[in-house]
Coordinates of C-alpha atoms and ligand atoms in Angstrom, one line a residue:
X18 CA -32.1 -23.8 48.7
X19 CA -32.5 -20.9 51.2
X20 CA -34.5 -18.6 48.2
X21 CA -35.9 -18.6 44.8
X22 CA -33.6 -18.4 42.0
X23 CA -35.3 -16.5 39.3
X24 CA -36.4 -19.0 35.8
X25 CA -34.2 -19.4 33.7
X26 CA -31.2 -17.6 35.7
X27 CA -27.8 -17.5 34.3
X28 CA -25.1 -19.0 37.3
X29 CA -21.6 -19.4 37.5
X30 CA -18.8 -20.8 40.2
X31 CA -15.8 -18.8 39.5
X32 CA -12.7 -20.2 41.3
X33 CA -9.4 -19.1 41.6
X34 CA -6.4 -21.7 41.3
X35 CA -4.4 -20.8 44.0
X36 CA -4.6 -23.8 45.6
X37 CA -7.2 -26.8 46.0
X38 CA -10.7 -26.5 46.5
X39 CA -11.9 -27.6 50.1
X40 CA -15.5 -27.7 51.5
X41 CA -16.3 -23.6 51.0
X42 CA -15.6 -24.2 47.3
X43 CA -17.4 -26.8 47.3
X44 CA -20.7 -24.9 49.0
X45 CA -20.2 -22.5 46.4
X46 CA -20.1 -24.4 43.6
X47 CA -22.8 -27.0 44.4
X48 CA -24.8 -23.3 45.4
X49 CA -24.4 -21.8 42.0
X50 CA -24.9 -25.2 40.1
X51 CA -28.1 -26.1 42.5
X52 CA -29.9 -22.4 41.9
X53 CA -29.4 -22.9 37.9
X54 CA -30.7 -26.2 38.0
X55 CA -34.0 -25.8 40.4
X56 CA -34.3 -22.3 38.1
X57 CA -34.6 -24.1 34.7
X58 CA -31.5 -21.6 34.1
X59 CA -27.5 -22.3 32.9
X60 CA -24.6 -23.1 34.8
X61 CA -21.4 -21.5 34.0
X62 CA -17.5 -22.3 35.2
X63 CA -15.2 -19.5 34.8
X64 CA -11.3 -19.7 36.2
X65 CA -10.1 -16.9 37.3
X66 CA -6.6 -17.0 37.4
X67 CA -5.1 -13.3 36.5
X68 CA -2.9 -13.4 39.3
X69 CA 0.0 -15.2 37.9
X70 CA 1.8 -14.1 40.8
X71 CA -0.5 -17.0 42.7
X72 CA -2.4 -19.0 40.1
X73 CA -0.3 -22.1 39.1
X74 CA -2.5 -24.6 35.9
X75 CA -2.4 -27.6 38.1
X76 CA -4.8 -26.4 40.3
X77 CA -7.3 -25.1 37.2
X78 CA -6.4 -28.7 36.2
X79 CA -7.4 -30.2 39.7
X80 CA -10.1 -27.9 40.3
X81 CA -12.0 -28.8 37.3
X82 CA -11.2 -32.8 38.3
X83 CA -12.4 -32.1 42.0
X84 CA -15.8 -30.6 40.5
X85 CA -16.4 -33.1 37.6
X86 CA -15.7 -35.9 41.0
X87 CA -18.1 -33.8 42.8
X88 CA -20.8 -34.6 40.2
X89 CA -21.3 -30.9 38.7
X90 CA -21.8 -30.4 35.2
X91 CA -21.1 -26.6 33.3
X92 CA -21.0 -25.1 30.1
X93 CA -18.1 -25.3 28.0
X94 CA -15.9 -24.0 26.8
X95 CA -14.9 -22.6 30.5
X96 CA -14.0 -18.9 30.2
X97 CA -10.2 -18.2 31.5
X98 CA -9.6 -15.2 32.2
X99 CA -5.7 -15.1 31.7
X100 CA -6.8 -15.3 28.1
X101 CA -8.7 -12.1 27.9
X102 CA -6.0 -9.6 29.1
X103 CA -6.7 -7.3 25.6
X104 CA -10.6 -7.2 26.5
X105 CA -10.0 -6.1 30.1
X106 CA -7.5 -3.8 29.0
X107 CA -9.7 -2.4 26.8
X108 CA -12.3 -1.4 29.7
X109 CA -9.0 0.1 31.0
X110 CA -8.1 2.4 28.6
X111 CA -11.9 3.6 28.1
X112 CA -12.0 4.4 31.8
X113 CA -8.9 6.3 31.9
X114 CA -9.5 8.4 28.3
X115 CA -12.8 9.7 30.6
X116 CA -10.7 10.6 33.4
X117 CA -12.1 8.1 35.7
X118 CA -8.5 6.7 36.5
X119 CA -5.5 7.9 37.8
X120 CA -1.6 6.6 38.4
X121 CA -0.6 5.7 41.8
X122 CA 3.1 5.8 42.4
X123 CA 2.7 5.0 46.0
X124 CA 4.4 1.8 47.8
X125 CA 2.5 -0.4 50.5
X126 CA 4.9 1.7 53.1
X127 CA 3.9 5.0 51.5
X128 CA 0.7 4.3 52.0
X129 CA 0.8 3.1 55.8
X130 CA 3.2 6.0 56.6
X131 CA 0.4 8.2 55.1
X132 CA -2.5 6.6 56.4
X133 CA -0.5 6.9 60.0
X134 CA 0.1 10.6 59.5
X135 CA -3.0 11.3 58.8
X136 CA -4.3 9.3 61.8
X137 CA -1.9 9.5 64.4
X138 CA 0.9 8.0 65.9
X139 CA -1.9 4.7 66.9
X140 CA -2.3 4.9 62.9
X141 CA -5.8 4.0 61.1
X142 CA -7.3 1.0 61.4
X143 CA -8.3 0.8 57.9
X144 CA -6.2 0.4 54.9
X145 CA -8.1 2.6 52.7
X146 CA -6.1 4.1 50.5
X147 CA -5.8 8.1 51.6
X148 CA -5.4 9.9 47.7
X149 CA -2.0 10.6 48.0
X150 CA -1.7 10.7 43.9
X151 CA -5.3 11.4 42.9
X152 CA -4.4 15.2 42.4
X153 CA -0.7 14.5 41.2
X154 CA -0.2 17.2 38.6
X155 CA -0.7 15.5 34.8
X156 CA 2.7 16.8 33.9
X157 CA 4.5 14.8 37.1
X158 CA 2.7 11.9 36.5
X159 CA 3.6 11.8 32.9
X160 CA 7.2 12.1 33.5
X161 CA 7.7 9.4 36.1
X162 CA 5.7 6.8 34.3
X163 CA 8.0 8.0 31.4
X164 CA 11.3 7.7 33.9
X165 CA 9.8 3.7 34.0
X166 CA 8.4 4.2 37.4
X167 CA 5.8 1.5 38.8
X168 CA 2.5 2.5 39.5
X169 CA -1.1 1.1 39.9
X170 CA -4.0 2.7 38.3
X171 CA -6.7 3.0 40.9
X172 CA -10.2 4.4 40.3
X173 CA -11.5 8.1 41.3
X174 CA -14.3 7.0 43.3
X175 CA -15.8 10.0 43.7
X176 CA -15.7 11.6 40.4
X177 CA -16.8 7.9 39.2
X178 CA -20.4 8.5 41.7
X179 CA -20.8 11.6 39.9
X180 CA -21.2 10.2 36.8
X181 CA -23.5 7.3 37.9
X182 CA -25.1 8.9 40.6
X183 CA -26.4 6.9 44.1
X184 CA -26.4 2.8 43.3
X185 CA -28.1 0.2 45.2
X186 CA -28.5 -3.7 44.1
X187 CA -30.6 -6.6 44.9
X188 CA -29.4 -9.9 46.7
X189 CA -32.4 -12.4 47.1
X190 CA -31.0 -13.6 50.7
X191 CA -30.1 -9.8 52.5
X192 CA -32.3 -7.8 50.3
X193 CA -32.0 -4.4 49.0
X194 CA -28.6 -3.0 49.7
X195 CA -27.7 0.6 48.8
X196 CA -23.7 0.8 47.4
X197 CA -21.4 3.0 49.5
X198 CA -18.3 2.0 47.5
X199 CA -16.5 5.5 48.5
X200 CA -16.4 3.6 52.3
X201 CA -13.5 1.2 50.6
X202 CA -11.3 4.1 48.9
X203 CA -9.8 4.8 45.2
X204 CA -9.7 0.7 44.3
X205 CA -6.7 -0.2 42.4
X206 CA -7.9 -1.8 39.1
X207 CA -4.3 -3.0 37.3
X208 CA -1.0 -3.3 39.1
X209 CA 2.5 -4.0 37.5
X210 CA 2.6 -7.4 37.5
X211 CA -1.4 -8.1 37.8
X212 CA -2.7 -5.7 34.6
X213 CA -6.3 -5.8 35.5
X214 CA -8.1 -6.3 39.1
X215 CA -10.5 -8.7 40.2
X216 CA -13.0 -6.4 41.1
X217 CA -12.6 -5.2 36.7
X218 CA -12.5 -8.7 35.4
X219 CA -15.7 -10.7 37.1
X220 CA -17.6 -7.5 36.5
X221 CA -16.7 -7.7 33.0
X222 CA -17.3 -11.5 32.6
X223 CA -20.4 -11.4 34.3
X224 CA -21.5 -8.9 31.8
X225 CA -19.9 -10.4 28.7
X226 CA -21.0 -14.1 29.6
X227 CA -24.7 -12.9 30.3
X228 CA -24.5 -14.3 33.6
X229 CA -27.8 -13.0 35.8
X230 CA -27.6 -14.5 39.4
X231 CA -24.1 -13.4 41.2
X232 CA -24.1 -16.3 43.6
X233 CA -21.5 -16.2 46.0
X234 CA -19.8 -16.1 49.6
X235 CA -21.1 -12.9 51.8
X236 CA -17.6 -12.3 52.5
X237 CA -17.7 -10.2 48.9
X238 CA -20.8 -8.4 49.6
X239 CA -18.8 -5.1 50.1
X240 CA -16.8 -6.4 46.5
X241 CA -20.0 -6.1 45.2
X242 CA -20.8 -2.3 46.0
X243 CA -17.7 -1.6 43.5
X244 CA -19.0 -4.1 40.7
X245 CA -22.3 -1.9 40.6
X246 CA -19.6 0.9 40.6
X247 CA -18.4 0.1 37.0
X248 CA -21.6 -1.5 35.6
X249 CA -22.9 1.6 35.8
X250 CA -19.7 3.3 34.4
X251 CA -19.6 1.0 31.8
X252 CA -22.9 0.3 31.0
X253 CA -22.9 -3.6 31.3
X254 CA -26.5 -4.7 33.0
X255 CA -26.9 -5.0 37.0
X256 CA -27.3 -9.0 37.8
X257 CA -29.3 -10.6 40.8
X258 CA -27.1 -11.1 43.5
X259 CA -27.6 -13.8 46.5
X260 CA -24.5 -13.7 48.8
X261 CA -24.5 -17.1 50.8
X262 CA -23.3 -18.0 54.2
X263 CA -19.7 -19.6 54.7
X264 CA -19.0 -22.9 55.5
X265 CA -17.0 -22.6 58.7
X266 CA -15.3 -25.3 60.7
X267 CA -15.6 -26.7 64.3
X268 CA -14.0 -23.0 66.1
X269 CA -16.6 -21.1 63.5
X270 CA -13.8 -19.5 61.5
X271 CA -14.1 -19.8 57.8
X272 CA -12.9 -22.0 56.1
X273 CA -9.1 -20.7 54.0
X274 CA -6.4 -22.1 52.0
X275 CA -4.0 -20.1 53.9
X276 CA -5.0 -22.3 57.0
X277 CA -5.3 -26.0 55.5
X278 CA -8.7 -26.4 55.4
X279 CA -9.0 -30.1 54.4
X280 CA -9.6 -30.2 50.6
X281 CA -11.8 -32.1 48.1
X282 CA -9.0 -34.6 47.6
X283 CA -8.0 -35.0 51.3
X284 CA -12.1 -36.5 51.6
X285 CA -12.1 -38.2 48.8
X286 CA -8.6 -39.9 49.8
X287 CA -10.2 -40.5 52.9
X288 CA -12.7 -42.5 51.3
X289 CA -15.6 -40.3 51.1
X290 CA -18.0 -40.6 48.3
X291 CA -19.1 -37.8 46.3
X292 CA -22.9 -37.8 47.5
X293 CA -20.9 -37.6 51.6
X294 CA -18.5 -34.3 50.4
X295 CA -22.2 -32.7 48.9
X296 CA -24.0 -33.4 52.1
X297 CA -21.1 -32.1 53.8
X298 CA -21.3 -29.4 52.0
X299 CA -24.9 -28.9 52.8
X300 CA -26.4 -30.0 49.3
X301 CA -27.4 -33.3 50.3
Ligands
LIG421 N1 -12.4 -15.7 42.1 C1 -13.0 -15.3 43.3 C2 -12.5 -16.2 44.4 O1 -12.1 -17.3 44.2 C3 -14.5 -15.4 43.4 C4 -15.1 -14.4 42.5 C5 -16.6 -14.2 42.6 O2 -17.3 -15.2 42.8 O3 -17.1 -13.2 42.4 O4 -12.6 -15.8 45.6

């Protein structure tokens, strides 16, 4: 363990099924379950599977197979979070009575034509969103959501620091990090056909399941600058964080679904035993 998990801390692996677990999962998991363990503390599993655009239940099925095979042991019941729709949309509807969310009518092209005419014909680089409907008058927005139009609700970033004020957070592996969430735009926060946003949900379950150590891949440190975001907002408590390094494979790119990274199952076809996937994993 590459740092000291505080007694008694509160852990949790939080997969999504989209797919099979492979090695990464596997260094995450075995990371949460390991830093609960040496801390004295809990070990939580929690599926997060509000896509449904993506998440199918044979995977939450064959992810929780995969880690039980692995050896790890959690806390039941496992929270879902499909099944909590009314409590994130709760959070929702609190953040937008205060103002703190607006409507977004704008398509993926709108955006990138905006983002290009604001940038020039080379376009931006980045695909932060440029605030096309943050000032939309009230009465506008009213009557196209009325006329059945789509739209996203995104947060007002910068009227949302107002409130809190400057945020920083603690991860026990890159130390004291100051938030600069207004570098990664107006986040979107529900869509159509996903009604609340990652970045909404693990905050809230992290709060609502008490969990105290975030342990997870560095690749969501920046995620993480928008959680303190709406902790602060909503008054749910600040956790430890400790952001671990990625597993990557033998050309030193991480390790993705999208690319086949060999899975769980693949190994253990292959005749691996558990105690060879953890040590491949780096918990030996
Ligand atoms: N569900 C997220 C994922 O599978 C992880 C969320 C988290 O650990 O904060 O990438």
């Amino acid at each position: 363990m590459p740092f000291a998990p505080p007694p008694g801390c509160v852990t949790r692996f939080a997969p999504s099924p989209t797919g099979l677990l492979h090695l990464g999962h596997a260094h995450s998991a075995l990371f949460a379950a390991r830093a609960a363990e040496q801390a004295g503390g809990r070990f939580l599993l929690r599926i997060e599977d509000i896509d449904a655009t993506r998440c199918r239940p044979e995977f939450t099925a064959a992810i929780l197979e995969d880690l039980a095979w692995l050896g790890l042991a959690w806390e039941e019941p496992v929270r879902v979070q499909s099944a909590r729709m009314a409590g994130y949309g709760a959070s929702l509807d609190s953040l937008r009575a205060r103002g703190l969310l607006y409507p977004c009518f704008c398509t993926r092209g709108d955006i990138a034509a905006a983002i290009g005419a604001a940038h020039g014909p080379m376009g931006g680089s980045s695909a932060i969103y440029p605030g096309t409907c943050r000032n939309l008058p009230r009465a506008e927005a009213e009557a196209r959501i009325a006329a059945g139009r789509p739209y996203a609700l995104r947060l007002d970033v910068t009227r949302a620091l107002a409130e809190t004020g400057p945020l920083t957070f603690t991860d026990l592996i890159h130390g004291p990090r100051r938030c600069t969430p207004e570098t990664q735009g107006d986040v979107v926060l529900a869509r159509k056909d996903i009604p609340a946003s990652y970045h909404l949900c693990v905050t809230q379950d992290d709060a609502e399941q008490g969990v105290t150590l975030v342990t997870r891949g560095e690749d969501l440190l920046e995620a993480t600058d928008i959680h303190r975001l709406l902790q602060a907002l909503m008054g749910w408590p600040a956790p430890l964080y400790a952001h671990h390094g990625l597993i990557r494979d033998a050309e030193g790119k991480r390790l993705a679904k999208r690319d086949q990274a060999p899975t769980l199952r693949a190994m253990r076809a292959s005749g691996m035993s558990p105690a060879e996937v953890r040590a491949a994993a780096g918990f030996p």
